[in-house]
Coordinates of C-alpha atoms in Angstrom, one line a residue:
X1 CA 42.4 -41.8 -25.1
X2 CA 41.1 -38.2 -24.8
X3 CA 42.9 -35.6 -26.4
X4 CA 45.8 -37.7 -27.2
X5 CA 47.3 -38.7 -30.8
X6 CA 48.4 -42.2 -31.4
X7 CA 50.7 -43.6 -34.4
X8 CA 50.5 -46.7 -35.5
X9 CA 52.7 -48.1 -38.5
X10 CA 51.6 -51.5 -39.5
X11 CA 53.7 -54.3 -42.5
X12 CA 52.1 -57.5 -44.4
X13 CA 53.7 -60.8 -44.3
X14 CA 57.2 -61.1 -42.6
X15 CA 58.8 -64.7 -43.6
X16 CA 62.2 -64.7 -41.9
X17 CA 64.8 -67.6 -42.3
X18 CA 67.9 -66.0 -41.8
X19 CA 69.5 -64.3 -38.8
X20 CA 69.7 -60.8 -39.0
X21 CA 73.5 -59.7 -38.7
X22 CA 74.4 -57.9 -35.4
X23 CA 75.4 -54.5 -37.4
X24 CA 72.5 -55.0 -39.0
X25 CA 72.0 -55.3 -43.1
X26 CA 72.5 -52.0 -45.6
X27 CA 69.2 -50.6 -45.1
X28 CA 68.1 -51.6 -41.6
X29 CA 68.9 -48.5 -39.4
X30 CA 66.9 -46.7 -41.9
X31 CA 63.7 -49.2 -41.6
X32 CA 64.5 -49.8 -38.0
X33 CA 63.4 -45.8 -37.0
X34 CA 61.1 -44.9 -39.4
X35 CA 59.0 -48.4 -37.3
X36 CA 60.6 -47.1 -34.1
X37 CA 58.9 -43.2 -34.7
X38 CA 55.6 -44.8 -33.4
X39 CA 54.0 -46.3 -30.7
X40 CA 52.3 -48.8 -31.7
X41 CA 54.1 -51.8 -34.8
X42 CA 52.8 -54.7 -36.5
X43 CA 53.5 -57.0 -38.5
X44 CA 52.4 -60.9 -39.4
X45 CA 54.4 -63.5 -38.7
X46 CA 54.5 -65.7 -41.5
X47 CA 56.5 -68.6 -39.6
X48 CA 57.1 -71.0 -37.0
X49 CA 59.1 -70.4 -34.6
X50 CA 61.0 -74.1 -32.7
X51 CA 63.3 -76.4 -33.3
X52 CA 60.9 -79.2 -34.7
X53 CA 58.7 -79.3 -31.6
X54 CA 56.3 -80.0 -33.9
X55 CA 55.4 -82.2 -36.9
X56 CA 55.5 -81.5 -40.2
X57 CA 51.8 -81.4 -41.3
X58 CA 51.3 -83.6 -44.8
X59 CA 50.5 -80.3 -46.2
X60 CA 51.4 -76.9 -46.0
X61 CA 51.1 -73.1 -46.7
X62 CA 53.7 -73.6 -49.8
X63 CA 56.7 -73.5 -48.1
X64 CA 56.8 -75.5 -45.0
X65 CA 57.6 -72.4 -42.7
X66 CA 59.8 -73.1 -39.5
X67 CA 62.5 -70.9 -37.6
X68 CA 65.1 -70.3 -34.9
X69 CA 63.5 -69.7 -31.7
X70 CA 65.4 -66.6 -31.6
X71 CA 65.4 -65.3 -35.0
X72 CA 62.2 -63.6 -32.8
X73 CA 64.7 -61.4 -30.9
X74 CA 65.8 -60.1 -34.6
X75 CA 61.8 -59.3 -35.3
X76 CA 61.9 -57.2 -31.9
X77 CA 65.4 -55.2 -33.3
X78 CA 62.7 -53.9 -35.9
X79 CA 60.9 -52.5 -33.1
X80 CA 57.5 -54.3 -33.2
X81 CA 55.4 -54.4 -30.8
X82 CA 52.1 -55.9 -31.7
X83 CA 51.7 -59.7 -34.2
X84 CA 49.5 -61.3 -36.1
X85 CA 49.8 -65.7 -36.6
X86 CA 46.9 -66.4 -37.9
X87 CA 48.0 -66.9 -41.8
X88 CA 48.2 -70.4 -43.8
X89 CA 51.7 -71.3 -42.4
X90 CA 50.3 -71.5 -38.7
X91 CA 49.9 -75.0 -39.0
X92 CA 52.8 -76.1 -41.1
X93 CA 54.4 -78.3 -37.9
X94 CA 50.5 -79.1 -36.6
X95 CA 49.0 -78.4 -33.5
X96 CA 52.6 -79.0 -31.8
X97 CA 54.4 -76.2 -34.0
X98 CA 51.1 -74.1 -33.1
X99 CA 51.6 -74.3 -29.7
X100 CA 55.7 -74.1 -29.6
X101 CA 55.4 -70.9 -31.5
X102 CA 53.0 -69.7 -28.5
X103 CA 55.2 -70.6 -26.0
X104 CA 58.3 -68.9 -27.5
X105 CA 56.5 -65.7 -28.0
X106 CA 55.1 -65.5 -24.7
X107 CA 58.7 -66.0 -23.5
X108 CA 59.8 -62.8 -24.7
X109 CA 56.8 -61.4 -23.9
X110 CA 55.5 -61.0 -27.3
X111 CA 51.6 -59.5 -27.6
X112 CA 49.7 -61.6 -30.4
X113 CA 46.6 -63.1 -31.5
X114 CA 45.3 -65.3 -33.7
X115 CA 46.5 -68.5 -32.7
X116 CA 45.8 -70.9 -29.2
X117 CA 44.8 -73.8 -27.6
X118 CA 41.4 -73.8 -28.6
X119 CA 38.8 -71.8 -30.6
X120 CA 38.2 -69.4 -27.8
X121 CA 41.9 -68.4 -27.1
X122 CA 42.8 -67.9 -31.1
X123 CA 39.4 -66.0 -30.9
X124 CA 40.3 -63.3 -28.8
X125 CA 41.9 -59.8 -29.0
X126 CA 45.3 -59.5 -27.1
X127 CA 46.1 -55.9 -25.3
X128 CA 49.2 -53.6 -25.9
X129 CA 49.4 -51.1 -23.2
X130 CA 50.8 -47.9 -24.2
X131 CA 50.7 -45.0 -22.5
X132 CA 47.9 -42.8 -24.8
X133 CA 46.2 -46.0 -25.6
X134 CA 45.3 -49.3 -24.8
X135 CA 44.9 -50.9 -28.7
X136 CA 43.1 -54.2 -29.0
X137 CA 43.8 -56.7 -32.2
X138 CA 42.4 -59.2 -33.3
X139 CA 43.2 -61.6 -36.2
X140 CA 41.8 -64.2 -38.7
X141 CA 43.1 -66.2 -41.8
X142 CA 40.9 -67.6 -44.2
X143 CA 43.4 -68.8 -46.1
X144 CA 44.3 -72.3 -44.7
X145 CA 44.2 -76.1 -44.5
X146 CA 41.3 -77.4 -42.7
X147 CA 43.1 -78.8 -40.0
X148 CA 45.1 -75.7 -39.2
X149 CA 41.8 -74.6 -38.1
X150 CA 41.4 -74.5 -34.2
X151 CA 38.5 -76.0 -32.6
X152 CA 36.4 -75.4 -29.2
X153 CA 36.0 -76.9 -26.5
X154 CA 32.9 -78.7 -25.1
X155 CA 31.1 -79.6 -21.8
X156 CA 33.4 -82.9 -21.8
X157 CA 36.6 -82.6 -24.7
X158 CA 39.5 -79.8 -24.2
X159 CA 39.5 -77.4 -27.2
X160 CA 42.1 -78.2 -30.8
X161 CA 45.0 -75.8 -31.3
X162 CA 45.6 -74.0 -34.1
X163 CA 44.3 -70.3 -35.5
X164 CA 40.7 -68.1 -36.1
X165 CA 39.4 -69.0 -38.8
X166 CA 37.0 -67.1 -41.7
X167 CA 35.6 -70.0 -43.6
X168 CA 33.7 -68.8 -47.2
X169 CA 31.5 -70.2 -49.7
X170 CA 31.7 -69.2 -53.7
X171 CA 28.3 -69.4 -55.0
X172 CA 28.1 -70.0 -59.2
X173 CA 25.3 -67.6 -59.6
X174 CA 23.9 -69.2 -63.4
X175 CA 20.7 -69.0 -65.7
X176 CA 18.6 -71.2 -66.5
X177 CA 20.2 -73.2 -69.6
X178 CA 23.6 -73.3 -67.1
X179 CA 22.2 -74.2 -64.3
X180 CA 20.3 -77.1 -66.5
X181 CA 23.7 -77.6 -67.7
X182 CA 24.9 -77.9 -63.5
X183 CA 22.2 -80.3 -62.9
X184 CA 23.8 -82.8 -66.1
X185 CA 27.4 -82.5 -64.6
X186 CA 26.0 -83.5 -60.7
X187 CA 24.3 -86.6 -62.8
X188 CA 27.1 -87.9 -64.8
X189 CA 30.0 -87.1 -62.2
X190 CA 28.0 -88.5 -59.3
X191 CA 30.1 -85.6 -57.6
X192 CA 27.0 -85.0 -55.0
X193 CA 26.8 -88.9 -53.9
X194 CA 27.8 -89.0 -50.9
X195 CA 26.3 -85.8 -49.4
X196 CA 23.6 -87.1 -51.1
X197 CA 23.2 -90.7 -49.3
X198 CA 23.7 -88.5 -46.2
X199 CA 20.5 -86.4 -46.9
X200 CA 18.5 -89.6 -47.5
X201 CA 19.6 -91.1 -44.1
X202 CA 18.6 -88.5 -42.1
X203 CA 22.7 -87.0 -41.3
X204 CA 22.9 -84.1 -43.5
X205 CA 20.2 -81.2 -44.1
X206 CA 18.4 -81.1 -47.4
X207 CA 20.2 -78.3 -50.0
X208 CA 18.0 -75.4 -50.2
X209 CA 16.1 -75.2 -53.1
X210 CA 18.0 -73.3 -55.7
X211 CA 21.1 -74.5 -55.0
X212 CA 23.6 -76.9 -56.5
X213 CA 27.1 -77.9 -54.7
X214 CA 29.1 -79.5 -56.8
X215 CA 31.2 -82.2 -54.2
X216 CA 33.3 -79.0 -52.2
X217 CA 34.2 -76.2 -54.9
X218 CA 31.3 -74.4 -54.4
X219 CA 27.6 -74.1 -55.1
X220 CA 25.4 -73.5 -58.0
X221 CA 22.6 -70.6 -57.7
X222 CA 19.6 -70.3 -60.5
X223 CA 19.4 -66.8 -61.0
X224 CA 18.9 -64.5 -63.9
X225 CA 21.9 -64.3 -64.9
X226 CA 25.4 -65.4 -64.7
X227 CA 28.1 -64.3 -61.7
X228 CA 30.2 -65.4 -59.1
X229 CA 29.8 -64.5 -55.6
X230 CA 31.9 -65.3 -52.1
X231 CA 30.5 -64.9 -48.9
X232 CA 31.9 -65.1 -45.7
X233 CA 30.5 -67.7 -43.6
X234 CA 27.5 -67.0 -41.1
X235 CA 29.2 -69.0 -37.7
X236 CA 32.8 -67.9 -37.7
X237 CA 31.2 -63.6 -38.9
X238 CA 29.3 -64.0 -35.5
X239 CA 31.9 -65.4 -33.1
X240 CA 34.4 -62.5 -34.9
X241 CA 32.0 -59.8 -34.8
X242 CA 31.3 -60.5 -31.0
X243 CA 34.7 -60.8 -30.4
X244 CA 35.3 -56.9 -31.9
X245 CA 32.6 -56.5 -29.4
X246 CA 34.4 -57.6 -26.7
X247 CA 37.4 -55.5 -27.4
X248 CA 35.9 -52.2 -27.8
X249 CA 34.2 -52.4 -24.4
X250 CA 37.6 -53.0 -22.8
X251 CA 40.5 -51.3 -25.0
X252 CA 40.4 -47.3 -26.4
X253 CA 41.4 -48.8 -30.5
X254 CA 40.0 -52.2 -32.0
X255 CA 42.4 -53.2 -35.1
X256 CA 41.7 -56.4 -37.2
X257 CA 44.2 -58.6 -39.2
X258 CA 42.7 -60.8 -41.7
X259 CA 45.4 -62.6 -43.3
X260 CA 43.9 -63.8 -47.1
X261 CA 45.0 -64.8 -49.9
X262 CA 41.7 -65.2 -52.3
X263 CA 40.9 -62.6 -55.3
X264 CA 38.5 -62.2 -57.3
X265 CA 38.1 -63.4 -60.8
X266 CA 41.5 -63.7 -62.3
X267 CA 43.6 -60.3 -61.3
X268 CA 45.4 -61.5 -58.2
X269 CA 45.7 -57.7 -56.5
X270 CA 41.7 -56.8 -56.5
X271 CA 40.3 -59.0 -53.3
X272 CA 37.7 -61.0 -52.9
X273 CA 34.1 -60.3 -52.5
X274 CA 33.8 -62.1 -49.4
X275 CA 37.2 -59.9 -47.8
X276 CA 35.3 -57.0 -49.1
X277 CA 32.4 -57.6 -46.7
X278 CA 33.7 -59.0 -43.8
X279 CA 36.4 -55.8 -43.5
X280 CA 33.1 -53.9 -43.7
X281 CA 31.2 -55.9 -41.4
X282 CA 34.2 -55.5 -38.6
X283 CA 34.0 -52.1 -39.2
X284 CA 30.3 -51.9 -38.4
X285 CA 31.0 -53.8 -35.7
X286 CA 33.2 -51.2 -34.5
X287 CA 36.7 -51.9 -35.7
X288 CA 38.9 -49.0 -36.6
X289 CA 41.2 -49.8 -39.3
X290 CA 41.5 -53.2 -40.7
X291 CA 44.9 -55.0 -41.5
X292 CA 45.6 -57.3 -44.5
X293 CA 47.6 -59.2 -46.4
X294 CA 48.7 -63.0 -46.8
X295 CA 48.7 -62.0 -51.2
X296 CA 52.5 -61.1 -50.8
X297 CA 51.2 -58.3 -53.4
X298 CA 49.8 -54.8 -52.1
X299 CA 46.3 -54.3 -53.2
X300 CA 44.3 -51.2 -52.5
X301 CA 43.3 -49.6 -49.6
X302 CA 39.6 -48.3 -49.2
X303 CA 38.4 -45.4 -46.7
X304 CA 35.0 -46.7 -45.3
X305 CA 32.7 -45.1 -43.1
X306 CA 35.9 -42.7 -41.9
X307 CA 38.0 -46.3 -41.5
X308 CA 40.3 -47.6 -43.0
X309 CA 40.5 -51.4 -44.8
X310 CA 43.9 -51.5 -46.1
X311 CA 43.5 -54.9 -48.4
X312 CA 47.3 -55.9 -48.5
X313 CA 50.5 -54.3 -47.3
X314 CA 52.5 -56.8 -49.3
X315 CA 55.2 -58.5 -48.2
X316 CA 57.7 -56.5 -46.0
X317 CA 60.5 -59.2 -44.6
X318 CA 60.4 -61.6 -47.8
X319 CA 63.0 -65.1 -47.6
X320 CA 61.2 -68.0 -48.5
X321 CA 63.8 -69.6 -50.3
X322 CA 66.5 -70.0 -47.8
X323 CA 64.4 -72.0 -45.5
X324 CA 66.7 -74.0 -43.4
X325 CA 65.0 -77.4 -43.5
X326 CA 61.9 -79.0 -45.7
X327 CA 60.7 -82.6 -45.5
X328 CA 59.9 -85.9 -47.0
X329 CA 56.8 -84.6 -48.0
X330 CA 58.2 -81.7 -50.0
X331 CA 60.5 -84.0 -51.9
X332 CA 58.6 -86.6 -52.7
X333 CA 55.2 -83.8 -54.5
X334 CA 58.5 -82.9 -56.3
X335 CA 59.5 -86.2 -57.5
X336 CA 62.7 -85.8 -56.3
X337 CA 64.9 -87.9 -53.6
X338 CA 64.1 -87.7 -50.0
X339 CA 68.2 -86.9 -49.7
X340 CA 68.0 -83.9 -51.8
X341 CA 68.8 -80.3 -50.3
X342 CA 66.9 -77.3 -49.7
X343 CA 68.9 -75.5 -51.9
X344 CA 68.8 -77.7 -54.9
X345 CA 64.4 -78.3 -54.0
X346 CA 64.2 -74.2 -54.8
X347 CA 66.4 -74.4 -57.9
X348 CA 64.0 -76.7 -59.4
X349 CA 61.3 -75.2 -57.9
X350 CA 61.8 -72.4 -59.5
X351 CA 63.2 -73.5 -62.7
X352 CA 66.7 -71.9 -61.1
X353 CA 65.3 -68.5 -59.9
X354 CA 63.1 -67.9 -63.6
X355 CA 59.4 -68.6 -62.9
X356 CA 57.9 -67.8 -59.8
X357 CA 57.7 -65.5 -56.6
X358 CA 61.5 -64.9 -57.1
X359 CA 60.9 -63.3 -60.8
X360 CA 57.4 -61.5 -60.6
X361 CA 58.0 -57.9 -59.5
X362 CA 54.8 -56.7 -56.8
X363 CA 56.0 -59.6 -54.8
X364 CA 59.8 -57.2 -54.0
X365 CA 57.6 -53.8 -53.5
X366 CA 55.2 -53.2 -50.8
X367 CA 54.9 -50.8 -48.2
X368 CA 55.1 -49.6 -44.0
X369 CA 51.3 -48.3 -43.4
X370 CA 51.9 -45.9 -41.0
X371 CA 48.6 -43.7 -39.8
X372 CA 47.2 -41.3 -37.0
X373 CA 44.5 -41.0 -34.5
X374 CA 43.5 -38.1 -33.0
X375 CA 41.2 -38.8 -30.3
X376 CA 40.6 -42.5 -31.8
X377 CA 40.3 -41.8 -35.1
X378 CA 41.9 -41.8 -38.0
X379 CA 43.1 -38.5 -39.1
X380 CA 45.9 -39.6 -41.4
X381 CA 47.5 -42.5 -43.2
X382 CA 50.9 -42.3 -44.2
X383 CA 52.2 -44.7 -46.8
X384 CA 56.1 -45.4 -46.9
X385 CA 57.5 -47.2 -49.6
X386 CA 59.8 -50.5 -49.9
X387 CA 61.8 -52.7 -51.9
X388 CA 62.8 -56.4 -50.6
X389 CA 65.5 -57.0 -53.5
X390 CA 63.4 -58.1 -56.5
X391 CA 67.0 -58.8 -58.4
X392 CA 69.1 -59.2 -55.3
X393 CA 70.6 -63.1 -54.9
X394 CA 69.4 -65.3 -52.9
X395 CA 71.5 -65.1 -49.7
X396 CA 70.2 -61.1 -50.1
X397 CA 67.0 -61.6 -51.4
X398 CA 64.0 -60.2 -49.0
X399 CA 65.0 -57.8 -46.8
X400 CA 63.4 -54.6 -46.6
X401 CA 64.6 -51.1 -47.9
X402 CA 63.0 -47.6 -47.2
X403 CA 63.0 -46.8 -51.3
X404 CA 60.5 -43.6 -51.7
X405 CA 60.0 -44.8 -54.8
X406 CA 56.3 -42.6 -56.2
X407 CA 55.9 -45.4 -58.5
X408 CA 54.8 -48.0 -56.2
X409 CA 52.5 -44.8 -54.5
X410 CA 51.1 -44.3 -58.3
X411 CA 50.5 -47.6 -58.3
X412 CA 49.1 -47.8 -54.8
X413 CA 46.5 -44.6 -56.3
X414 CA 45.6 -46.7 -59.3
X415 CA 44.7 -49.6 -57.0
X416 CA 42.7 -47.9 -54.4
X417 CA 40.6 -45.9 -56.6
X418 CA 38.0 -47.9 -58.2
X419 CA 37.1 -47.4 -53.7
X420 CA 37.3 -43.5 -54.1
X421 CA 40.3 -43.2 -52.0
X422 CA 42.8 -40.5 -52.9
X423 CA 46.1 -41.0 -52.3
X424 CA 48.6 -37.1 -52.2
X425 CA 51.8 -37.9 -53.3
X426 CA 54.8 -35.7 -51.3
X427 CA 58.4 -36.1 -51.4
X428 CA 57.8 -40.4 -52.0
X429 CA 55.9 -40.7 -49.2
X430 CA 51.8 -41.7 -49.8
X431 CA 49.1 -39.5 -47.6
X432 CA 45.3 -39.9 -47.0
X433 CA 43.8 -37.6 -45.2
X434 CA 40.7 -37.8 -43.7

């Protein structure tokens, strides 16, 4: 990409459960026009698209996410041309739902990455051809149920449809006294009994010296001080970074999309340590921008080696309470009659709109992030605040509208401060100059 200016815009989570009226909604045109000013237009499709072409999984990403395929035509009306499909809802309707969604996307010639018929397909970059550059996108999820993970192929067997996974390990570093307490707790609870038996019989490797697993909850590590570490799984990191290097040979610019809910400590606005480690490693491997989403709220922005990491752009369109159908499992989990309707289920879950995402301010404010690339390098980031209607009624709630709200940008300034990122605010838009 020589002497050409590439304009890119990215948004966060799109959980669409209502069709967009033919004439649009109030504020639709302003959002669409802003998106359409760019060459590359990305969003995270946090939804499966089919008409019960898959079976409801035993567990979901929170709400079983299914929308009629024609809603993809509404998504395209915003102007998007690049999509992520790897997230905690990818497997809500099993492997059939994954493949049905892929089929409906391909029928509409939509460019996406993150899911596939096997691990190789889910891991590969997709390529968007523009007049100014060939753009690669690799999409990954760290928040998912194991059953959603794509499987690789052997020389004898086919792979498993699913998403491109980033797994991680939690390590609880503790001093000697607390390590002895952990050993006593493991002994009393027998939480490792099954794994210990497998080690004894030669099926599993012994625990690493100085470490002590506590079932599936993580590993205690003997240390001089007490602290918590999260580490991306090496097998996944090798696969993902190899794909980034390959994409760098085949495209002018490489973007990585990461869907991760995990947070550090008790503050949901602070990404877990492994997400920071992952993002920086992707840039070291050749990625130009990391596009984070998943926690349904904003997180900070980091400039690392002159490249941009958006740890979360928040929501773009969030209509979770008007989903059309929920399966048997949803009602049984809430101890409700299985003939309950969705509206009543949502009333119960939200305690009539008084708890949950519906009343949390940070869920309903976000940004669309634009950036300008000159000769393949980001020279400026532009941040456009949007509101999704915190106080709107359920039938209208979740539709994005541009606001120019400088309070949102000031909040993002505070989130980005620990990374040393400076956001300049002018006329209701945030700017980062590189």
